[in-house]
GROMACS .gro file of C-alpha atoms in nm:
model
  417
    1UNK     CA    1   0.000   0.000   0.000
    2UNK     CA    2   0.115   0.354  -0.079
    3UNK     CA    3   0.033   0.612   0.188
    4UNK     CA    4   0.011   0.990   0.150
    5UNK     CA    5   0.048   1.200   0.466
    6UNK     CA    6  -0.067   1.562   0.461
    7UNK     CA    7   0.126   1.812   0.674
    8UNK     CA    8   0.477   1.922   0.751
    9UNK     CA    9   0.545   1.914   1.125
   10UNK     CA   10   0.693   1.679   1.384
   11UNK     CA   11   0.360   1.497   1.415
   12UNK     CA   12   0.371   1.418   1.043
   13UNK     CA   13   0.737   1.316   1.069
   14UNK     CA   14   0.642   1.072   1.347
   15UNK     CA   15   0.356   0.936   1.134
   16UNK     CA   16   0.576   0.900   0.826
   17UNK     CA   17   0.849   0.732   1.029
   18UNK     CA   18   0.607   0.475   1.172
   19UNK     CA   19   0.449   0.414   0.831
   20UNK     CA   20   0.791   0.369   0.671
   21UNK     CA   21   0.863   0.091   0.922
   22UNK     CA   22   0.535  -0.089   0.840
   23UNK     CA   23   0.603  -0.397   0.623
   24UNK     CA   24   0.268  -0.352   0.445
   25UNK     CA   25   0.361  -0.002   0.323
   26UNK     CA   26   0.542   0.003  -0.011
   27UNK     CA   27   0.590   0.382  -0.031
   28UNK     CA   28   0.535   0.682   0.193
   29UNK     CA   29   0.459   1.022   0.040
   30UNK     CA   30   0.416   1.349   0.226
   31UNK     CA   31   0.286   1.688   0.119
   32UNK     CA   32   0.438   1.932   0.178
   33UNK     CA   33   0.667   1.770   0.440
   34UNK     CA   34   0.992   1.915   0.574
   35UNK     CA   35   1.367   1.855   0.565
   36UNK     CA   36   1.353   1.556   0.800
   37UNK     CA   37   1.044   1.393   0.651
   38UNK     CA   38   1.224   1.389   0.318
   39UNK     CA   39   1.453   1.118   0.459
   40UNK     CA   40   1.165   0.870   0.502
   41UNK     CA   41   0.908   0.988   0.247
   42UNK     CA   42   0.890   1.138  -0.101
   43UNK     CA   43   0.786   1.502  -0.074
   44UNK     CA   44   0.532   1.682  -0.292
   45UNK     CA   45   0.439   2.052  -0.299
   46UNK     CA   46   0.070   2.102  -0.233
   47UNK     CA   47  -0.160   2.348  -0.059
   48UNK     CA   48  -0.267   2.136   0.238
   49UNK     CA   49  -0.591   2.337   0.266
   50UNK     CA   50  -0.693   2.266  -0.095
   51UNK     CA   51  -0.901   1.948  -0.084
   52UNK     CA   52  -0.922   1.916  -0.462
   53UNK     CA   53  -0.544   1.946  -0.497
   54UNK     CA   54  -0.483   1.688  -0.224
   55UNK     CA   55  -0.733   1.448  -0.383
   56UNK     CA   56  -0.566   1.492  -0.725
   57UNK     CA   57  -0.225   1.421  -0.580
   58UNK     CA   58  -0.353   1.110  -0.399
   59UNK     CA   59  -0.506   0.982  -0.724
   60UNK     CA   60  -0.187   1.051  -0.922
   61UNK     CA   61   0.018   0.860  -0.663
   62UNK     CA   62  -0.239   0.577  -0.655
   63UNK     CA   63  -0.240   0.610  -0.276
   64UNK     CA   64  -0.428   0.341  -0.091
   65UNK     CA   65  -0.462   0.564   0.216
   66UNK     CA   66  -0.441   0.937   0.287
   67UNK     CA   67  -0.364   1.052   0.642
   68UNK     CA   68  -0.445   1.417   0.717
   69UNK     CA   69  -0.222   1.537   0.999
   70UNK     CA   70  -0.301   1.899   1.097
   71UNK     CA   71  -0.630   2.041   1.218
   72UNK     CA   72  -0.666   2.325   0.965
   73UNK     CA   73  -0.704   2.095   0.659
   74UNK     CA   74  -0.955   1.881   0.849
   75UNK     CA   75  -1.165   2.183   0.944
   76UNK     CA   76  -1.136   2.295   0.579
   77UNK     CA   77  -1.290   1.966   0.459
   78UNK     CA   78  -0.985   1.809   0.297
   79UNK     CA   79  -1.078   1.460   0.419
   80UNK     CA   80  -1.423   1.499   0.258
   81UNK     CA   81  -1.264   1.581  -0.080
   82UNK     CA   82  -1.034   1.280  -0.064
   83UNK     CA   83  -1.319   1.044   0.027
   84UNK     CA   84  -1.533   1.192  -0.250
   85UNK     CA   85  -1.258   1.087  -0.492
   86UNK     CA   86  -1.299   0.729  -0.373
   87UNK     CA   87  -0.975   0.714  -0.174
   88UNK     CA   88  -0.972   0.593   0.191
   89UNK     CA   89  -0.883   0.882   0.421
   90UNK     CA   90  -0.793   0.884   0.789
   91UNK     CA   91  -0.936   1.204   0.930
   92UNK     CA   92  -1.280   1.335   1.026
   93UNK     CA   93  -1.515   1.523   0.798
   94UNK     CA   94  -1.541   1.901   0.805
   95UNK     CA   95  -1.857   1.877   1.018
   96UNK     CA   96  -1.710   1.630   1.267
   97UNK     CA   97  -1.384   1.829   1.287
   98UNK     CA   98  -1.586   2.114   1.438
   99UNK     CA   99  -1.521   1.927   1.762
  100UNK     CA  100  -1.181   2.098   1.748
  101UNK     CA  101  -1.270   2.387   1.519
  102UNK     CA  102  -1.522   2.532   1.765
  103UNK     CA  103  -1.488   2.514   2.143
  104UNK     CA  104  -1.855   2.611   2.173
  105UNK     CA  105  -1.962   2.322   1.946
  106UNK     CA  106  -1.751   2.081   2.154
  107UNK     CA  107  -1.919   2.203   2.473
  108UNK     CA  108  -2.261   2.147   2.314
  109UNK     CA  109  -2.168   1.792   2.213
  110UNK     CA  110  -2.033   1.716   2.559
  111UNK     CA  111  -2.348   1.849   2.725
  112UNK     CA  112  -2.567   1.630   2.503
  113UNK     CA  113  -2.347   1.324   2.562
  114UNK     CA  114  -2.317   1.373   2.938
  115UNK     CA  115  -1.940   1.409   2.917
  116UNK     CA  116  -1.782   1.568   3.227
  117UNK     CA  117  -1.615   1.902   3.152
  118UNK     CA  118  -1.564   2.247   3.299
  119UNK     CA  119  -1.862   2.479   3.341
  120UNK     CA  120  -1.838   2.754   3.081
  121UNK     CA  121  -1.991   3.053   2.908
  122UNK     CA  122  -1.975   3.139   2.538
  123UNK     CA  123  -1.927   3.516   2.503
  124UNK     CA  124  -1.948   3.749   2.205
  125UNK     CA  125  -1.927   4.098   2.361
  126UNK     CA  126  -1.751   4.282   2.642
  127UNK     CA  127  -2.050   4.272   2.878
  128UNK     CA  128  -2.077   3.893   2.854
  129UNK     CA  129  -1.701   3.862   2.893
  130UNK     CA  130  -1.696   4.069   3.212
  131UNK     CA  131  -1.986   3.874   3.360
  132UNK     CA  132  -1.820   3.539   3.287
  133UNK     CA  133  -1.482   3.644   3.426
  134UNK     CA  134  -1.651   3.771   3.740
  135UNK     CA  135  -1.857   3.453   3.778
  136UNK     CA  136  -1.558   3.218   3.773
  137UNK     CA  137  -1.284   3.434   3.925
  138UNK     CA  138  -0.912   3.361   3.914
  139UNK     CA  139  -0.736   3.170   3.776
  140UNK     CA  140  -0.907   3.277   3.454
  141UNK     CA  141  -0.937   3.032   3.163
  142UNK     CA  142  -1.008   3.204   2.830
  143UNK     CA  143  -1.026   3.011   2.502
  144UNK     CA  144  -1.057   3.140   2.150
  145UNK     CA  145  -1.358   2.958   2.002
  146UNK     CA  146  -1.176   2.886   1.674
  147UNK     CA  147  -0.848   2.730   1.568
  148UNK     CA  148  -0.539   2.903   1.706
  149UNK     CA  149  -0.254   2.656   1.642
  150UNK     CA  150  -0.244   2.547   2.005
  151UNK     CA  151  -0.195   2.902   2.134
  152UNK     CA  152  -0.554   3.025   2.169
  153UNK     CA  153  -0.584   2.950   2.539
  154UNK     CA  154  -0.483   3.185   2.820
  155UNK     CA  155  -0.475   3.069   3.182
  156UNK     CA  156  -0.384   3.355   3.413
  157UNK     CA  157  -0.436   3.517   3.752
  158UNK     CA  158  -0.428   3.856   3.579
  159UNK     CA  159  -0.780   3.985   3.510
  160UNK     CA  160  -0.657   4.248   3.263
  161UNK     CA  161  -0.464   3.987   3.061
  162UNK     CA  162  -0.764   3.753   3.058
  163UNK     CA  163  -0.997   4.031   2.946
  164UNK     CA  164  -0.756   4.150   2.675
  165UNK     CA  165  -0.730   3.799   2.527
  166UNK     CA  166  -1.108   3.757   2.537
  167UNK     CA  167  -1.169   4.089   2.363
  168UNK     CA  168  -0.918   3.994   2.089
  169UNK     CA  169  -1.132   3.692   1.994
  170UNK     CA  170  -1.445   3.712   1.780
  171UNK     CA  171  -1.611   3.449   1.998
  172UNK     CA  172  -1.468   3.321   2.322
  173UNK     CA  173  -1.530   3.044   2.573
  174UNK     CA  174  -1.463   3.137   2.936
  175UNK     CA  175  -1.469   2.850   3.181
  176UNK     CA  176  -1.390   2.743   3.533
  177UNK     CA  177  -1.034   2.643   3.615
  178UNK     CA  178  -0.975   2.269   3.647
  179UNK     CA  179  -0.724   2.162   3.911
  180UNK     CA  180  -0.503   1.854   3.893
  181UNK     CA  181  -0.259   1.701   3.644
  182UNK     CA  182  -0.337   1.693   3.272
  183UNK     CA  183  -0.339   1.382   3.054
  184UNK     CA  184  -0.370   1.338   2.678
  185UNK     CA  185  -0.553   1.028   2.560
  186UNK     CA  186  -0.586   0.955   2.187
  187UNK     CA  187  -0.840   0.718   2.040
  188UNK     CA  188  -0.871   0.585   1.686
  189UNK     CA  189  -1.231   0.549   1.574
  190UNK     CA  190  -1.428   0.465   1.261
  191UNK     CA  191  -1.735   0.648   1.392
  192UNK     CA  192  -1.861   0.352   1.594
  193UNK     CA  193  -1.577   0.138   1.730
  194UNK     CA  194  -1.332   0.327   1.952
  195UNK     CA  195  -0.976   0.202   2.017
  196UNK     CA  196  -0.783   0.398   2.282
  197UNK     CA  197  -0.408   0.446   2.258
  198UNK     CA  198  -0.171   0.474   2.553
  199UNK     CA  199  -0.197   0.791   2.765
  200UNK     CA  200   0.070   1.060   2.752
  201UNK     CA  201   0.139   1.388   2.929
  202UNK     CA  202   0.261   1.700   2.753
  203UNK     CA  203   0.408   2.026   2.877
  204UNK     CA  204   0.241   2.341   2.744
  205UNK     CA  205   0.441   2.616   2.914
  206UNK     CA  206   0.755   2.746   2.749
  207UNK     CA  207   0.984   2.734   3.052
  208UNK     CA  208   1.094   2.491   3.323
  209UNK     CA  209   0.862   2.453   3.619
  210UNK     CA  210   0.559   2.526   3.400
  211UNK     CA  211   0.651   2.892   3.384
  212UNK     CA  212   0.620   3.125   3.086
  213UNK     CA  213   0.356   3.152   2.814
  214UNK     CA  214   0.146   2.873   2.667
  215UNK     CA  215   0.292   2.705   2.359
  216UNK     CA  216   0.193   2.432   2.118
  217UNK     CA  217   0.380   2.191   2.348
  218UNK     CA  218   0.743   2.168   2.464
  219UNK     CA  219   0.769   1.794   2.531
  220UNK     CA  220   0.585   1.480   2.637
  221UNK     CA  221   0.629   1.138   2.789
  222UNK     CA  222   0.458   0.799   2.812
  223UNK     CA  223   0.363   0.586   3.005
  224UNK     CA  224   0.232   0.769   3.313
  225UNK     CA  225   0.349   0.573   3.619
  226UNK     CA  226   0.138   0.785   3.852
  227UNK     CA  227  -0.192   0.739   3.666
  228UNK     CA  228  -0.475   0.516   3.790
  229UNK     CA  229  -0.462   0.182   3.604
  230UNK     CA  230  -0.835   0.219   3.538
  231UNK     CA  231  -0.793   0.562   3.375
  232UNK     CA  232  -0.821   0.446   3.011
  233UNK     CA  233  -1.130   0.234   3.077
  234UNK     CA  234  -1.294   0.517   3.272
  235UNK     CA  235  -1.227   0.771   2.996
  236UNK     CA  236  -1.350   0.528   2.732
  237UNK     CA  237  -1.680   0.483   2.917
  238UNK     CA  238  -1.741   0.844   3.023
  239UNK     CA  239  -1.579   1.050   2.745
  240UNK     CA  240  -1.465   0.884   2.424
  241UNK     CA  241  -1.745   0.639   2.345
  242UNK     CA  242  -2.026   0.879   2.448
  243UNK     CA  243  -1.878   1.154   2.229
  244UNK     CA  244  -1.844   0.928   1.925
  245UNK     CA  245  -2.198   0.797   1.982
  246UNK     CA  246  -2.339   1.151   2.009
  247UNK     CA  247  -2.175   1.266   1.686
  248UNK     CA  248  -2.306   0.958   1.505
  249UNK     CA  249  -2.653   1.028   1.646
  250UNK     CA  250  -2.632   1.380   1.499
  251UNK     CA  251  -2.557   1.239   1.155
  252UNK     CA  252  -2.195   1.362   1.158
  253UNK     CA  253  -1.995   1.050   1.252
  254UNK     CA  254  -1.640   1.112   1.366
  255UNK     CA  255  -1.391   0.882   1.193
  256UNK     CA  256  -1.025   0.949   1.260
  257UNK     CA  257  -0.821   1.042   1.566
  258UNK     CA  258  -1.016   1.176   1.863
  259UNK     CA  259  -0.784   1.347   2.112
  260UNK     CA  260  -0.913   1.410   2.463
  261UNK     CA  261  -0.722   1.661   2.673
  262UNK     CA  262  -0.811   1.571   3.031
  263UNK     CA  263  -0.770   1.713   3.379
  264UNK     CA  264  -0.757   1.461   3.664
  265UNK     CA  265  -0.933   1.682   3.919
  266UNK     CA  266  -1.027   1.632   4.282
  267UNK     CA  267  -1.381   1.567   4.153
  268UNK     CA  268  -1.278   1.316   3.887
  269UNK     CA  269  -1.179   1.328   3.520
  270UNK     CA  270  -1.288   1.637   3.326
  271UNK     CA  271  -1.238   1.715   2.956
  272UNK     CA  272  -1.036   2.030   2.894
  273UNK     CA  273  -1.065   2.012   2.516
  274UNK     CA  274  -1.104   1.783   2.218
  275UNK     CA  275  -0.878   1.778   1.915
  276UNK     CA  276  -0.964   1.610   1.586
  277UNK     CA  277  -0.612   1.486   1.505
  278UNK     CA  278  -0.296   1.340   1.653
  279UNK     CA  279  -0.150   1.583   1.905
  280UNK     CA  280   0.200   1.726   1.886
  281UNK     CA  281   0.423   1.643   2.082
  282UNK     CA  282   0.230   1.348   2.232
  283UNK     CA  283   0.221   1.162   1.898
  284UNK     CA  284   0.599   1.136   1.907
  285UNK     CA  285   0.600   0.932   2.230
  286UNK     CA  286   0.280   0.736   2.166
  287UNK     CA  287   0.396   0.610   1.825
  288UNK     CA  288   0.742   0.534   1.966
  289UNK     CA  289   0.573   0.280   2.198
  290UNK     CA  290   0.328   0.128   1.946
  291UNK     CA  291   0.428  -0.222   1.831
  292UNK     CA  292   0.126  -0.282   1.606
  293UNK     CA  293   0.199  -0.170   1.247
  294UNK     CA  294   0.028   0.164   1.201
  295UNK     CA  295  -0.107   0.156   0.844
  296UNK     CA  296  -0.354  -0.128   0.893
  297UNK     CA  297  -0.510   0.036   1.198
  298UNK     CA  298  -0.558   0.367   1.018
  299UNK     CA  299  -0.694   0.193   0.708
  300UNK     CA  300  -0.951  -0.004   0.912
  301UNK     CA  301  -1.066   0.325   1.070
  302UNK     CA  302  -1.091   0.489   0.727
  303UNK     CA  303  -1.292   0.197   0.588
  304UNK     CA  304  -1.526   0.160   0.886
  305UNK     CA  305  -1.395  -0.185   0.978
  306UNK     CA  306  -1.205  -0.105   1.298
  307UNK     CA  307  -1.392  -0.380   1.484
  308UNK     CA  308  -1.196  -0.629   1.271
  309UNK     CA  309  -0.859  -0.499   1.397
  310UNK     CA  310  -0.697  -0.716   1.669
  311UNK     CA  311  -0.605  -0.547   2.000
  312UNK     CA  312  -0.315  -0.306   1.979
  313UNK     CA  313   0.025  -0.420   2.104
  314UNK     CA  314   0.265  -0.191   2.291
  315UNK     CA  315   0.635  -0.187   2.377
  316UNK     CA  316   0.714  -0.195   2.750
  317UNK     CA  317   0.973   0.078   2.697
  318UNK     CA  318   0.909   0.436   2.807
  319UNK     CA  319   0.939   0.727   2.564
  320UNK     CA  320   1.028   1.094   2.612
  321UNK     CA  321   1.031   1.374   2.356
  322UNK     CA  322   1.180   1.720   2.411
  323UNK     CA  323   1.109   2.011   2.176
  324UNK     CA  324   1.385   2.245   2.064
  325UNK     CA  325   1.229   2.583   1.987
  326UNK     CA  326   1.369   2.875   1.795
  327UNK     CA  327   1.472   3.212   1.936
  328UNK     CA  328   1.173   3.411   2.072
  329UNK     CA  329   0.917   3.125   2.046
  330UNK     CA  330   0.619   3.133   2.118
  331UNK     CA  331   0.628   3.496   2.005
  332UNK     CA  332   0.738   3.566   1.647
  333UNK     CA  333   1.024   3.317   1.600
  334UNK     CA  334   1.352   3.381   1.428
  335UNK     CA  335   1.402   3.148   1.131
  336UNK     CA  336   1.681   3.064   0.887
  337UNK     CA  337   1.936   2.959   1.150
  338UNK     CA  338   2.153   2.657   1.056
  339UNK     CA  339   2.103   2.337   1.257
  340UNK     CA  340   2.408   2.126   1.338
  341UNK     CA  341   2.457   1.784   1.498
  342UNK     CA  342   2.178   1.595   1.322
  343UNK     CA  343   2.415   1.347   1.159
  344UNK     CA  344   2.595   1.300   1.490
  345UNK     CA  345   2.270   1.205   1.664
  346UNK     CA  346   2.185   0.964   1.383
  347UNK     CA  347   2.530   0.806   1.411
  348UNK     CA  348   2.569   0.788   1.788
  349UNK     CA  349   2.221   0.775   1.943
  350UNK     CA  350   2.008   0.568   1.704
  351UNK     CA  351   1.798   0.363   1.737
  352UNK     CA  352   1.720   0.461   2.096
  353UNK     CA  353   1.710   0.835   2.023
  354UNK     CA  354   1.625   1.016   1.703
  355UNK     CA  355   1.524   1.358   1.576
  356UNK     CA  356   1.182   1.440   1.434
  357UNK     CA  357   1.167   1.763   1.236
  358UNK     CA  358   0.895   2.024   1.290
  359UNK     CA  359   0.990   2.368   1.158
  360UNK     CA  360   1.281   2.295   0.925
  361UNK     CA  361   1.370   2.333   0.559
  362UNK     CA  362   1.657   2.234   0.336
  363UNK     CA  363   1.885   2.522   0.234
  364UNK     CA  364   2.144   2.382  -0.005
  365UNK     CA  365   2.344   2.129   0.191
  366UNK     CA  366   2.223   2.267   0.525
  367UNK     CA  367   1.908   2.222   0.731
  368UNK     CA  368   1.782   2.551   0.876
  369UNK     CA  369   1.505   2.653   1.113
  370UNK     CA  370   1.173   2.744   0.953
  371UNK     CA  371   0.929   2.777   1.242
  372UNK     CA  372   0.878   2.818   1.614
  373UNK     CA  373   0.906   2.458   1.725
  374UNK     CA  374   1.200   2.329   1.522
  375UNK     CA  375   1.282   1.974   1.635
  376UNK     CA  376   1.142   1.701   1.860
  377UNK     CA  377   1.418   1.485   2.005
  378UNK     CA  378   1.258   1.153   2.094
  379UNK     CA  379   1.411   0.867   2.292
  380UNK     CA  380   1.305   0.534   2.437
  381UNK     CA  381   1.443   0.341   2.734
  382UNK     CA  382   1.359   0.070   2.982
  383UNK     CA  383   1.206   0.340   3.203
  384UNK     CA  384   1.148   0.715   3.198
  385UNK     CA  385   1.482   0.786   3.362
  386UNK     CA  386   1.675   0.611   3.083
  387UNK     CA  387   1.455   0.762   2.810
  388UNK     CA  388   1.517   1.111   2.954
  389UNK     CA  389   1.891   1.057   2.972
  390UNK     CA  390   1.901   0.947   2.610
  391UNK     CA  391   1.684   1.236   2.490
  392UNK     CA  392   1.892   1.502   2.664
  393UNK     CA  393   2.220   1.339   2.557
  394UNK     CA  394   2.103   1.368   2.197
  395UNK     CA  395   1.995   1.729   2.250
  396UNK     CA  396   2.348   1.804   2.371
  397UNK     CA  397   2.479   1.720   2.022
  398UNK     CA  398   2.246   1.962   1.842
  399UNK     CA  399   2.333   2.323   1.772
  400UNK     CA  400   2.078   2.595   1.686
  401UNK     CA  401   2.170   2.955   1.764
  402UNK     CA  402   1.930   3.120   2.008
  403UNK     CA  403   1.723   2.807   2.060
  404UNK     CA  404   1.570   2.699   2.389
  405UNK     CA  405   1.422   2.383   2.537
  406UNK     CA  406   1.287   2.272   2.871
  407UNK     CA  407   1.520   2.069   3.091
  408UNK     CA  408   1.250   1.917   3.312
  409UNK     CA  409   1.040   1.709   3.069
  410UNK     CA  410   0.928   1.391   3.254
  411UNK     CA  411   1.172   1.462   3.539
  412UNK     CA  412   0.917   1.449   3.819
  413UNK     CA  413   0.754   1.132   3.682
  414UNK     CA  414   1.094   0.966   3.636
  415UNK     CA  415   1.204   1.048   3.990
  416UNK     CA  416   0.880   0.928   4.149
  417UNK     CA  417   0.843   0.606   3.945
   0.00000   0.00000   0.00000
């Protein structure tokens, strides 16, 4: 089977890497890809938001499966265009992707499905905003209703900052603060059958100790030694299956990757948000631990035959990924800086540690930065301590002027395990 992956970040690099290792996959293509993805897939220029162009490319390549990575193409209906061309596609329809595309829509679905989540208000003017902020008090949680590339959420004790963010959004969801640790749980679904993956935890803040501004994610790890062994079953029964059932009941079945961002609060599990695609950087650690070949699972979901797929198999190893970000990220990043040490990591750290590219591009013989989050250094080990050591050893070989990364990814979990 030939597989076409749409996107060009570290999530897509992780997907392409796993697909390239699948014995049933004869060729991996990616559009548009990046400098690192080009090592495991053939790259093609395409506008990822143009469904007709993506469908044409898939037909020309005779792809047996298209995997849409980022949220923006899904919300734009790219998966619908591919399916309309008669090609299996892993990714929800435009209507179902509203689960991520609109926080207000997701809240409505959760209310109908009885899914536990934070109390919230949807606001469209300054008066409603002030009333909602006053009702919940600090810490304030303010979410842009639409897509914001992982940076549309502000959590702050500062009322003025919360109000400013809310007023900058056309439509905003203001909700109560949820205490407790956060967990990401992905599930693959064909719109009826739901198959959960292994939980992961990511780190949203830019700086050590969960300080600094929110980002798209600065690192992640899996498994979670501190989590309740019943967590996955509980979330399946109270969150994932009810949500999939509700969307099917509405006539907009969700087939693809359903990502539940969860808070383990003093009152039980609560949904912080849903995403309609693999999360970045959690995908990097989840796929590093997956033993089951990836393509068949995604194809069964795309074809509506996920119930025929045998149970997933997982490596016992732990996995850690650490993001290297460019100068000034998450504000306007500096790009065009040369990256060194990639060959050294490949020569000295593989197969236990490897680099997944996010914001990179080829510039002659050099690889240079081309975005805010530039690389995800991913490592596996017999436990989190060993995986961390391998990840940070590999990071020590990489040079990128002005870059920064967190030094505490998975540290607390590794020390307490």
